[in-house]
Amino acid sequence: MDNQIKTITTGHINAGMPQLEPDTHRSVSPYEFLPSWFFYTPVVIQSFFLGIKHFDFALPLIANPSIKLSGMVGESKHDILSLAGPIAQQWISPFTTITTTNEPVLEQTKHALEIMNKQGLFFPIVAKPDLGCRGVGVKLITSPNQLSEYFSSFPINARFLIQEKAPYSAEAGIFYVRYPNQKKGKIISITLKYSPLVVGDGISTLKQLIENDSRAGQLANLYLPRHKEKLNTILEKGKEFQLAFAGSHSRGSIFRDGNQYITEQLAERLDHIFNDLEGFHYGRLDVKFKDINSLMKGDDFTILEINGASSEAAHIWDRNTPLKTIFSTLLLQYKILFEIGALQKKQGHHSPKIKELLAAWKEEKQLTLQYPPTD
């Protein structure tokens, strides 16, 4: 830690992140947008044999015993974050939860504003479904009118979170595991999440900037529909325009392997936090942080979400990650997941029936189809 990592200081969208290496032979991973079954078929095969070995195929569903189905599917963001005690809460971005009703949108908005005021939450805020994954339905809300629009587009009798917009721009996914009865956990992955952007030249339209960019041009199908009302806008020279807000590679964010930034100091900080959050042993934290040097010291970061058993060590979506490494990483993850589940079972936790998993999956899928578009 004597040598400071050089970080992005110009602009503000990715401030504090390690400087991106320039694109050379490839700007998008050739595997990033292949169907999930391609990557998870080996995982399913391995899980079948691990289930036989342990005489229980449902062990992954009790690895995090305080979380519904261990966070494999159907888990509530609110319920997970609410497990935090007073020490852990200091590291979580403040939030509240709203349930939509049949009342007029303006009445629901008024009620939400009252709750925000009581909780000390002020615009800008981030709205996201309580049940959902991969960045679906995440929006940056900057005014009461935008909040009303979110209510209008959200399914009735469903919950969403209103969360304080983090004071930092840099973002990462940190995969943390700790075996039961062990005092220390381990970070097995850090993924750096860069918000994609284009920079104005005072001549080109936003559409032209996207299409001419080495990476954004390959993902224009993600970005152009999202910004259709601004595509003919000419950006002034030097102005940054953020193409995606949600930190999900499936929504167009740029993922880079950050495993070189794993430190014992950061792992110890997470041990301290999860000593005060019951029953979490396996999963990925999505965090915002001041700069990479502070994060490596375990300082100046805030937790946005805590994801459980279905989490990915998302550094595998770095453009340069070989296919062999993607497979070996996923297989290692699920091996650990089974091992933790087996230890939890020895401590008296009972595996749920597979039909509970299928019911939760069906509920989440039905809701996801009704969520508003992601920023």
mmCIF file of C-alpha atoms in Angstrom:
data_model
loop_
_atom_site.group_PDB
_atom_site.id
_atom_site.type_symbol
_atom_site.label_atom_id
_atom_site.label_comp_id
_atom_site.label_asym_id
_atom_site.label_seq_id
_atom_site.Cartn_x
_atom_site.Cartn_y
_atom_site.Cartn_z
ATOM 1 C CA MET A 1 0.000 0.000 0.000
ATOM 2 C CA ASP A 2 3.027 2.284 -0.118
ATOM 3 C CA ASN A 3 2.507 2.864 -3.848
ATOM 4 C CA GLN A 4 -0.752 4.642 -4.613
ATOM 5 C CA ILE A 5 -2.793 3.220 -7.482
ATOM 6 C CA LYS A 6 -3.344 5.763 -10.251
ATOM 7 C CA THR A 7 -7.051 6.554 -10.464
ATOM 8 C CA ILE A 8 -9.432 8.411 -12.748
ATOM 9 C CA THR A 9 -9.557 12.053 -11.708
ATOM 10 C CA THR A 10 -10.970 13.809 -14.790
ATOM 11 C CA GLY A 11 -14.736 14.041 -15.112
ATOM 12 C CA HIS A 12 -16.876 12.566 -12.373
ATOM 13 C CA ILE A 13 -18.697 9.469 -13.630
ATOM 14 C CA ASN A 14 -15.934 6.961 -12.788
ATOM 15 C CA ALA A 15 -13.910 9.119 -10.425
ATOM 16 C CA GLY A 16 -11.781 7.112 -8.013
ATOM 17 C CA MET A 17 -11.587 4.006 -10.216
ATOM 18 C CA PRO A 18 -8.248 2.634 -11.425
ATOM 19 C CA GLN A 19 -7.535 4.029 -14.862
ATOM 20 C CA LEU A 20 -8.899 1.842 -17.648
ATOM 21 C CA GLU A 21 -6.375 0.282 -19.958
ATOM 22 C CA PRO A 22 -6.950 1.366 -23.568
ATOM 23 C CA ASP A 23 -8.783 -1.049 -25.835
ATOM 24 C CA THR A 24 -6.411 -3.130 -27.932
ATOM 25 C CA HIS A 25 -7.570 -6.256 -29.758
ATOM 26 C CA ARG A 26 -10.889 -6.499 -27.917
ATOM 27 C CA SER A 27 -13.275 -4.162 -26.085
ATOM 28 C CA VAL A 28 -16.082 -6.619 -25.257
ATOM 29 C CA SER A 29 -15.738 -10.133 -23.876
ATOM 30 C CA PRO A 30 -16.607 -12.694 -26.562
ATOM 31 C CA TYR A 31 -18.433 -14.716 -23.873
ATOM 32 C CA GLU A 32 -20.230 -11.965 -21.937
ATOM 33 C CA PHE A 33 -23.581 -12.217 -23.704
ATOM 34 C CA LEU A 34 -23.750 -15.932 -24.411
ATOM 35 C CA PRO A 35 -26.798 -17.696 -22.863
ATOM 36 C CA SER A 36 -26.520 -18.685 -19.201
ATOM 37 C CA TRP A 37 -27.021 -22.388 -19.902
ATOM 38 C CA PHE A 38 -23.686 -22.435 -21.742
ATOM 39 C CA PHE A 39 -21.800 -21.523 -18.563
ATOM 40 C CA TYR A 40 -23.973 -23.264 -16.006
ATOM 41 C CA THR A 41 -24.301 -26.692 -17.617
ATOM 42 C CA PRO A 42 -20.958 -27.776 -16.067
ATOM 43 C CA VAL A 43 -22.130 -26.287 -12.748
ATOM 44 C CA VAL A 44 -25.340 -28.342 -12.872
ATOM 45 C CA ILE A 45 -23.368 -31.506 -13.645
ATOM 46 C CA GLN A 46 -20.933 -30.830 -10.787
ATOM 47 C CA SER A 47 -23.819 -30.022 -8.426
ATOM 48 C CA PHE A 48 -25.444 -33.349 -9.276
ATOM 49 C CA PHE A 49 -22.344 -35.230 -8.144
ATOM 50 C CA LEU A 50 -21.858 -32.988 -5.098
ATOM 51 C CA GLY A 51 -25.480 -33.644 -4.134
ATOM 52 C CA ILE A 52 -24.838 -37.377 -4.325
ATOM 53 C CA LYS A 53 -21.628 -37.011 -2.322
ATOM 54 C CA HIS A 54 -23.396 -35.111 0.475
ATOM 55 C CA PHE A 55 -26.722 -37.013 0.171
ATOM 56 C CA ASP A 56 -28.489 -33.658 -0.269
ATOM 57 C CA PHE A 57 -28.992 -31.662 -3.485
ATOM 58 C CA ALA A 58 -30.431 -28.645 -1.646
ATOM 59 C CA LEU A 59 -27.389 -27.760 0.491
ATOM 60 C CA PRO A 60 -26.765 -24.463 -1.388
ATOM 61 C CA LEU A 61 -30.157 -23.291 -0.115
ATOM 62 C CA ILE A 62 -28.998 -23.230 3.525
ATOM 63 C CA ALA A 63 -25.493 -21.756 3.114
ATOM 64 C CA ASN A 64 -26.886 -18.402 4.312
ATOM 65 C CA PRO A 65 -29.466 -19.639 6.849
ATOM 66 C CA SER A 66 -30.886 -16.212 7.705
ATOM 67 C CA ILE A 67 -31.727 -15.468 4.055
ATOM 68 C CA LYS A 68 -34.656 -16.977 2.165
ATOM 69 C CA LEU A 69 -33.342 -19.936 0.148
ATOM 70 C CA SER A 70 -29.851 -18.656 0.953
ATOM 71 C CA GLY A 71 -30.339 -15.932 -1.662
ATOM 72 C CA MET A 72 -30.559 -18.344 -4.587
ATOM 73 C CA VAL A 73 -33.811 -16.804 -5.821
ATOM 74 C CA GLY A 74 -36.753 -14.814 -4.458
ATOM 75 C CA GLU A 75 -34.842 -13.096 -1.672
ATOM 76 C CA SER A 76 -35.808 -9.624 -0.437
ATOM 77 C CA LYS A 77 -33.149 -6.906 -0.564
ATOM 78 C CA HIS A 78 -34.885 -5.213 2.360
ATOM 79 C CA ASP A 79 -34.898 -8.345 4.480
ATOM 80 C CA ILE A 80 -31.199 -9.001 3.881
ATOM 81 C CA LEU A 81 -30.075 -5.450 4.608
ATOM 82 C CA SER A 82 -32.325 -5.365 7.684
ATOM 83 C CA LEU A 83 -30.308 -8.188 9.240
ATOM 84 C CA ALA A 84 -27.586 -5.635 9.937
ATOM 85 C CA GLY A 85 -26.972 -4.589 13.529
ATOM 86 C CA PRO A 86 -25.867 -1.073 14.532
ATOM 87 C CA ILE A 87 -22.232 -1.627 13.508
ATOM 88 C CA ALA A 88 -23.026 -3.103 10.093
ATOM 89 C CA GLN A 89 -25.692 -0.474 9.409
ATOM 90 C CA GLN A 90 -23.011 2.210 9.377
ATOM 91 C CA TRP A 91 -21.613 0.616 6.209
ATOM 92 C CA ILE A 92 -24.930 0.280 4.347
ATOM 93 C CA SER A 93 -26.433 3.080 2.250
ATOM 94 C CA PRO A 94 -29.617 4.309 4.005
ATOM 95 C CA PHE A 95 -32.839 2.962 2.492
ATOM 96 C CA THR A 96 -36.542 2.487 3.028
ATOM 97 C CA THR A 97 -39.119 0.230 1.394
ATOM 98 C CA ILE A 98 -42.355 1.201 -0.362
ATOM 99 C CA THR A 99 -45.222 -1.106 -1.318
ATOM 100 C CA THR A 100 -47.383 0.004 -4.233
ATOM 101 C CA THR A 101 -51.171 0.032 -3.875
ATOM 102 C CA ASN A 102 -54.320 0.763 -5.893
ATOM 103 C CA GLU A 103 -54.360 4.362 -4.653
ATOM 104 C CA PRO A 104 -53.827 7.210 -7.148
ATOM 105 C CA VAL A 105 -50.175 7.687 -8.061
ATOM 106 C CA LEU A 106 -50.057 11.203 -6.611
ATOM 107 C CA GLU A 107 -51.286 9.916 -3.247
ATOM 108 C CA GLN A 108 -48.687 7.156 -3.268
ATOM 109 C CA THR A 109 -45.984 9.656 -4.168
ATOM 110 C CA LYS A 110 -47.056 11.968 -1.352
ATOM 111 C CA HIS A 111 -46.915 9.083 1.116
ATOM 112 C CA ALA A 112 -43.476 8.054 -0.144
ATOM 113 C CA LEU A 113 -42.177 11.624 0.243
ATOM 114 C CA GLU A 114 -43.395 11.659 3.843
ATOM 115 C CA ILE A 115 -41.565 8.404 4.542
ATOM 116 C CA MET A 116 -38.425 9.748 2.871
ATOM 117 C CA ASN A 117 -38.567 12.866 5.017
ATOM 118 C CA LYS A 118 -38.900 10.812 8.206
ATOM 119 C CA GLN A 119 -35.959 8.622 7.149
ATOM 120 C CA GLY A 120 -33.786 11.590 6.147
ATOM 121 C CA LEU A 121 -33.705 10.580 2.472
ATOM 122 C CA PHE A 122 -33.556 13.341 -0.140
ATOM 123 C CA PHE A 123 -33.260 13.525 -3.931
ATOM 124 C CA PRO A 124 -31.410 12.218 -5.813
ATOM 125 C CA ILE A 125 -32.298 8.683 -4.768
ATOM 126 C CA VAL A 126 -32.088 5.243 -6.382
ATOM 127 C CA ALA A 127 -35.263 3.182 -6.783
ATOM 128 C CA LYS A 128 -34.962 -0.568 -7.282
ATOM 129 C CA PRO A 129 -37.276 -3.593 -6.959
ATOM 130 C CA ASP A 130 -37.092 -5.378 -3.616
ATOM 131 C CA LEU A 131 -37.292 -8.681 -5.468
ATOM 132 C CA GLY A 132 -35.085 -8.966 -8.531
ATOM 133 C CA CYS A 133 -31.579 -9.299 -9.861
ATOM 134 C CA ARG A 134 -29.181 -8.266 -12.655
ATOM 135 C CA GLY A 135 -30.042 -4.595 -12.279
ATOM 136 C CA VAL A 136 -33.615 -4.961 -13.515
ATOM 137 C CA GLY A 137 -35.855 -1.978 -12.764
ATOM 138 C CA VAL A 138 -33.102 0.213 -11.260
ATOM 139 C CA LYS A 139 -33.576 3.942 -11.801
ATOM 140 C CA LEU A 140 -31.971 7.160 -10.628
ATOM 141 C CA ILE A 141 -34.773 9.430 -9.353
ATOM 142 C CA THR A 142 -34.098 13.160 -9.072
ATOM 143 C CA SER A 143 -37.570 14.658 -8.489
ATOM 144 C CA PRO A 144 -41.096 13.926 -7.194
ATOM 145 C CA ASN A 145 -42.323 13.774 -10.808
ATOM 146 C CA GLN A 146 -39.838 11.020 -11.635
ATOM 147 C CA LEU A 147 -40.877 9.178 -8.485
ATOM 148 C CA SER A 148 -44.514 9.355 -9.637
ATOM 149 C CA GLU A 149 -43.459 7.937 -13.002
ATOM 150 C CA TYR A 150 -41.753 5.054 -11.210
ATOM 151 C CA PHE A 151 -44.943 4.335 -9.261
ATOM 152 C CA SER A 152 -46.920 4.368 -12.523
ATOM 153 C CA SER A 153 -44.600 1.820 -14.135
ATOM 154 C CA PHE A 154 -44.294 -0.521 -11.129
ATOM 155 C CA PRO A 155 -46.605 -3.517 -10.539
ATOM 156 C CA ILE A 156 -49.309 -3.111 -7.903
ATOM 157 C CA ASN A 157 -48.815 -4.735 -4.484
ATOM 158 C CA ALA A 158 -45.071 -5.092 -5.058
ATOM 159 C CA ARG A 159 -42.231 -3.580 -3.017
ATOM 160 C CA PHE A 160 -39.353 -1.409 -4.093
ATOM 161 C CA LEU A 161 -36.471 0.197 -2.254
ATOM 162 C CA ILE A 162 -35.711 3.886 -2.104
ATOM 163 C CA GLN A 163 -32.020 4.226 -1.323
ATOM 164 C CA GLU A 164 -29.739 7.180 -0.803
ATOM 165 C CA LYS A 165 -27.561 7.845 -3.841
ATOM 166 C CA ALA A 166 -24.062 7.015 -2.716
ATOM 167 C CA PRO A 167 -21.649 9.939 -2.278
ATOM 168 C CA TYR A 168 -19.043 8.045 -4.334
ATOM 169 C CA SER A 169 -18.835 7.337 -8.061
ATOM 170 C CA ALA A 170 -16.528 4.305 -8.061
ATOM 171 C CA GLU A 171 -18.238 0.900 -7.874
ATOM 172 C CA ALA A 172 -17.217 -2.709 -7.293
ATOM 173 C CA GLY A 173 -18.603 -6.147 -6.575
ATOM 174 C CA ILE A 174 -16.796 -7.937 -3.735
ATOM 175 C CA PHE A 175 -17.327 -11.686 -3.337
ATOM 176 C CA TYR A 176 -16.902 -12.774 0.282
ATOM 177 C CA VAL A 177 -17.081 -16.243 1.840
ATOM 178 C CA ARG A 178 -16.736 -17.380 5.444
ATOM 179 C CA TYR A 179 -17.163 -20.962 6.581
ATOM 180 C CA PRO A 180 -19.337 -21.513 9.682
ATOM 181 C CA ASN A 181 -17.456 -21.323 13.011
ATOM 182 C CA GLN A 182 -14.515 -19.519 11.387
ATOM 183 C CA LYS A 183 -13.649 -16.049 12.631
ATOM 184 C CA LYS A 184 -12.119 -14.906 9.366
ATOM 185 C CA GLY A 185 -13.597 -14.864 5.897
ATOM 186 C CA LYS A 186 -11.968 -14.545 2.503
ATOM 187 C CA ILE A 187 -12.477 -12.329 -0.532
ATOM 188 C CA ILE A 188 -12.400 -14.550 -3.607
ATOM 189 C CA SER A 189 -13.224 -11.887 -6.207
ATOM 190 C CA ILE A 190 -13.294 -8.156 -6.804
ATOM 191 C CA THR A 191 -15.027 -6.845 -9.912
ATOM 192 C CA LEU A 192 -14.519 -3.226 -10.892
ATOM 193 C CA LYS A 193 -17.666 -1.783 -12.465
ATOM 194 C CA TYR A 194 -17.164 1.108 -14.858
ATOM 195 C CA SER A 195 -20.122 3.146 -16.043
ATOM 196 C CA PRO A 196 -19.939 3.314 -19.857
ATOM 197 C CA LEU A 197 -19.791 6.834 -21.239
ATOM 198 C CA VAL A 198 -19.106 8.873 -24.343
ATOM 199 C CA VAL A 199 -17.460 12.284 -24.439
ATOM 200 C CA GLY A 200 -18.850 15.089 -26.571
ATOM 201 C CA ASP A 201 -16.823 16.763 -29.315
ATOM 202 C CA GLY A 202 -19.192 19.645 -30.016
ATOM 203 C CA ILE A 203 -19.971 18.231 -33.469
ATOM 204 C CA SER A 204 -21.358 14.707 -33.218
ATOM 205 C CA THR A 205 -24.807 13.693 -31.996
ATOM 206 C CA LEU A 206 -25.163 11.297 -29.101
ATOM 207 C CA LYS A 207 -26.186 8.589 -31.566
ATOM 208 C CA GLN A 208 -23.035 9.138 -33.603
ATOM 209 C CA LEU A 209 -20.838 9.123 -30.502
ATOM 210 C CA ILE A 210 -22.319 5.775 -29.423
ATOM 211 C CA GLU A 211 -22.045 4.169 -32.836
ATOM 212 C CA ASN A 212 -18.455 5.369 -33.359
ATOM 213 C CA ASP A 213 -17.203 4.248 -29.944
ATOM 214 C CA SER A 214 -15.092 1.062 -30.007
ATOM 215 C CA ARG A 215 -17.121 -0.586 -27.226
ATOM 216 C CA ALA A 216 -20.453 1.235 -27.119
ATOM 217 C CA GLY A 217 -20.853 0.727 -30.852
ATOM 218 C CA GLN A 218 -20.881 -3.045 -30.300
ATOM 219 C CA LEU A 219 -23.604 -2.680 -27.639
ATOM 220 C CA ALA A 220 -25.679 -0.029 -29.386
ATOM 221 C CA ASN A 221 -28.726 -2.286 -29.036
ATOM 222 C CA LEU A 222 -28.534 -1.672 -25.266
ATOM 223 C CA TYR A 223 -27.797 2.048 -25.291
ATOM 224 C CA LEU A 224 -29.761 3.534 -28.197
ATOM 225 C CA PRO A 225 -33.280 2.535 -26.990
ATOM 226 C CA ARG A 226 -32.452 3.756 -23.482
ATOM 227 C CA HIS A 227 -31.589 7.272 -24.694
ATOM 228 C CA LYS A 228 -33.871 7.563 -27.729
ATOM 229 C CA GLU A 229 -35.103 11.028 -26.735
ATOM 230 C CA LYS A 230 -31.549 12.424 -26.661
ATOM 231 C CA LEU A 231 -29.961 10.685 -29.646
ATOM 232 C CA ASN A 232 -29.979 13.815 -31.820
ATOM 233 C CA THR A 233 -28.457 15.986 -29.091
ATOM 234 C CA ILE A 234 -24.994 17.366 -29.839
ATOM 235 C CA LEU A 235 -22.845 17.178 -26.713
ATOM 236 C CA GLU A 236 -20.535 20.086 -26.034
ATOM 237 C CA LYS A 237 -16.854 19.349 -26.271
ATOM 238 C CA GLY A 238 -15.470 17.472 -23.261
ATOM 239 C CA LYS A 239 -18.876 16.750 -21.705
ATOM 240 C CA GLU A 240 -19.335 13.192 -20.388
ATOM 241 C CA PHE A 241 -22.602 11.365 -21.007
ATOM 242 C CA GLN A 242 -23.322 8.260 -18.933
ATOM 243 C CA LEU A 243 -24.836 5.443 -20.996
ATOM 244 C CA ALA A 244 -25.846 3.124 -18.130
ATOM 245 C CA PHE A 245 -26.479 3.715 -14.437
ATOM 246 C CA ALA A 246 -27.130 0.219 -13.060
ATOM 247 C CA GLY A 247 -23.902 -1.670 -12.330
ATOM 248 C CA SER A 248 -24.817 -4.808 -14.267
ATOM 249 C CA HIS A 249 -22.897 -6.133 -17.262
ATOM 250 C CA SER A 250 -26.160 -7.327 -18.807
ATOM 251 C CA ARG A 251 -27.275 -3.665 -18.802
ATOM 252 C CA GLY A 252 -24.080 -2.493 -20.466
ATOM 253 C CA SER A 253 -21.703 -1.690 -17.603
ATOM 254 C CA ILE A 254 -18.006 -2.439 -18.113
ATOM 255 C CA PHE A 255 -16.590 -5.134 -15.819
ATOM 256 C CA ARG A 256 -12.890 -5.527 -15.121
ATOM 257 C CA ASP A 257 -10.990 -8.092 -13.059
ATOM 258 C CA GLY A 258 -9.965 -6.357 -9.818
ATOM 259 C CA ASN A 259 -8.515 -9.337 -7.956
ATOM 260 C CA GLN A 260 -5.139 -7.632 -7.749
ATOM 261 C CA TYR A 261 -6.732 -5.162 -5.313
ATOM 262 C CA ILE A 262 -7.801 -7.798 -2.756
ATOM 263 C CA THR A 263 -6.154 -7.030 0.595
ATOM 264 C CA GLU A 264 -6.156 -8.454 4.093
ATOM 265 C CA GLN A 265 -7.259 -5.050 5.401
ATOM 266 C CA LEU A 266 -10.432 -5.114 3.297
ATOM 267 C CA ALA A 267 -11.161 -8.725 4.290
ATOM 268 C CA GLU A 268 -10.783 -7.810 7.975
ATOM 269 C CA ARG A 269 -13.221 -4.911 7.511
ATOM 270 C CA LEU A 270 -15.787 -7.278 6.007
ATOM 271 C CA ASP A 271 -15.247 -9.714 8.891
ATOM 272 C CA HIS A 272 -16.047 -6.847 11.258
ATOM 273 C CA ILE A 273 -19.208 -5.948 9.327
ATOM 274 C CA PHE A 274 -20.513 -9.508 9.031
ATOM 275 C CA ASN A 275 -19.915 -10.199 12.687
ATOM 276 C CA ASP A 276 -22.900 -7.859 13.048
ATOM 277 C CA LEU A 277 -25.056 -9.321 10.265
ATOM 278 C CA GLU A 278 -26.438 -12.697 11.213
ATOM 279 C CA GLY A 279 -26.238 -15.736 8.988
ATOM 280 C CA PHE A 280 -24.350 -14.428 5.951
ATOM 281 C CA HIS A 281 -21.537 -16.706 4.762
ATOM 282 C CA TYR A 282 -21.470 -16.554 0.991
ATOM 283 C CA GLY A 283 -22.199 -13.905 -1.617
ATOM 284 C CA ARG A 284 -21.337 -10.667 -3.366
ATOM 285 C CA LEU A 285 -21.536 -7.152 -1.984
ATOM 286 C CA ASP A 286 -22.173 -4.335 -4.417
ATOM 287 C CA VAL A 287 -20.370 -1.275 -3.080
ATOM 288 C CA LYS A 288 -19.559 2.308 -3.985
ATOM 289 C CA PHE A 289 -16.229 3.680 -2.787
ATOM 290 C CA LYS A 290 -14.173 6.874 -2.654
ATOM 291 C CA ASP A 291 -11.142 5.533 -4.511
ATOM 292 C CA ILE A 292 -9.369 2.222 -4.954
ATOM 293 C CA ASN A 293 -6.643 3.056 -2.435
ATOM 294 C CA SER A 294 -9.220 3.701 0.296
ATOM 295 C CA LEU A 295 -11.116 0.514 -0.586
ATOM 296 C CA MET A 296 -7.949 -1.563 -0.296
ATOM 297 C CA LYS A 297 -7.514 -0.181 3.226
ATOM 298 C CA GLY A 298 -11.125 -1.099 4.073
ATOM 299 C CA ASP A 299 -12.173 2.561 4.319
ATOM 300 C CA ASP A 300 -14.596 4.978 2.649
ATOM 301 C CA PHE A 301 -17.089 2.636 1.010
ATOM 302 C CA THR A 302 -20.819 2.012 1.314
ATOM 303 C CA ILE A 303 -22.770 -1.197 0.663
ATOM 304 C CA LEU A 304 -25.625 -0.914 -1.840
ATOM 305 C CA GLU A 305 -26.743 -4.546 -1.888
ATOM 306 C CA ILE A 306 -25.866 -7.918 -0.390
ATOM 307 C CA ASN A 307 -26.458 -10.800 -2.790
ATOM 308 C CA GLY A 308 -26.525 -14.436 -1.725
ATOM 309 C CA ALA A 309 -26.158 -17.913 -3.185
ATOM 310 C CA SER A 310 -26.878 -17.060 -6.818
ATOM 311 C CA SER A 311 -24.138 -14.403 -6.905
ATOM 312 C CA GLU A 312 -21.405 -14.544 -9.501
ATOM 313 C CA ALA A 313 -17.777 -13.680 -9.032
ATOM 314 C CA ALA A 314 -18.372 -11.164 -11.788
ATOM 315 C CA HIS A 315 -14.720 -10.520 -12.649
ATOM 316 C CA ILE A 316 -15.173 -13.418 -15.072
ATOM 317 C CA TRP A 317 -16.874 -10.963 -17.462
ATOM 318 C CA ASP A 318 -13.655 -9.031 -17.967
ATOM 319 C CA ARG A 319 -12.990 -8.857 -21.711
ATOM 320 C CA ASN A 320 -9.691 -10.751 -21.295
ATOM 321 C CA THR A 321 -10.891 -13.619 -19.068
ATOM 322 C CA PRO A 322 -10.299 -16.974 -20.820
ATOM 323 C CA LEU A 323 -13.228 -19.366 -21.126
ATOM 324 C CA LYS A 324 -11.341 -21.936 -19.033
ATOM 325 C CA THR A 325 -11.110 -19.424 -16.153
ATOM 326 C CA ILE A 326 -14.825 -18.610 -16.365
ATOM 327 C CA PHE A 327 -15.728 -22.273 -15.988
ATOM 328 C CA SER A 328 -13.185 -22.989 -13.223
ATOM 329 C CA THR A 329 -14.335 -19.933 -11.233
ATOM 330 C CA LEU A 330 -18.008 -20.913 -11.376
ATOM 331 C CA LEU A 331 -17.217 -24.513 -10.451
ATOM 332 C CA LEU A 332 -15.132 -23.362 -7.465
ATOM 333 C CA GLN A 333 -17.943 -21.074 -6.310
ATOM 334 C CA TYR A 334 -20.493 -23.869 -6.210
ATOM 335 C CA LYS A 335 -18.067 -26.288 -4.591
ATOM 336 C CA ILE A 336 -17.658 -23.763 -1.758
ATOM 337 C CA LEU A 337 -21.423 -23.249 -1.640
ATOM 338 C CA PHE A 338 -22.031 -26.977 -1.130
ATOM 339 C CA GLU A 339 -19.293 -27.170 1.509
ATOM 340 C CA ILE A 340 -20.787 -24.314 3.521
ATOM 341 C CA GLY A 341 -24.282 -25.782 3.150
ATOM 342 C CA ALA A 342 -23.039 -29.161 4.422
ATOM 343 C CA LEU A 343 -21.555 -27.512 7.503
ATOM 344 C CA GLN A 344 -24.791 -25.607 8.130
ATOM 345 C CA LYS A 345 -26.731 -28.868 7.947
ATOM 346 C CA LYS A 346 -24.449 -30.402 10.585
ATOM 347 C CA GLN A 347 -25.356 -27.441 12.794
ATOM 348 C CA GLY A 348 -29.043 -28.311 12.546
ATOM 349 C CA HIS A 349 -30.298 -26.277 9.583
ATOM 350 C CA HIS A 350 -32.774 -28.183 7.417
ATOM 351 C CA SER A 351 -32.718 -28.112 3.625
ATOM 352 C CA PRO A 352 -35.908 -26.805 2.008
ATOM 353 C CA LYS A 353 -37.800 -28.782 -0.609
ATOM 354 C CA ILE A 354 -36.978 -28.068 -4.234
ATOM 355 C CA LYS A 355 -40.610 -27.060 -4.836
ATOM 356 C CA GLU A 356 -40.006 -24.009 -2.612
ATOM 357 C CA LEU A 357 -37.174 -22.968 -4.933
ATOM 358 C CA LEU A 358 -39.362 -23.406 -8.017
ATOM 359 C CA ALA A 359 -42.212 -21.396 -6.470
ATOM 360 C CA ALA A 360 -39.860 -18.523 -5.570
ATOM 361 C CA TRP A 361 -38.335 -18.595 -9.055
ATOM 362 C CA LYS A 362 -41.788 -18.418 -10.659
ATOM 363 C CA GLU A 363 -42.828 -15.475 -8.470
ATOM 364 C CA GLU A 364 -39.654 -13.530 -9.205
ATOM 365 C CA LYS A 365 -39.867 -14.176 -12.939
ATOM 366 C CA GLN A 366 -43.476 -12.978 -13.114
ATOM 367 C CA LEU A 367 -42.640 -9.789 -11.224
ATOM 368 C CA THR A 368 -39.495 -9.108 -13.260
ATOM 369 C CA LEU A 369 -41.498 -9.009 -16.471
ATOM 370 C CA GLN A 370 -43.585 -6.145 -15.020
ATOM 371 C CA TYR A 371 -40.727 -3.952 -13.767
ATOM 372 C CA PRO A 372 -39.900 -0.625 -15.455
ATOM 373 C CA PRO A 373 -36.903 -0.317 -17.812
ATOM 374 C CA THR A 374 -33.478 0.005 -16.223
ATOM 375 C CA ASP A 375 -31.399 3.189 -16.429
#
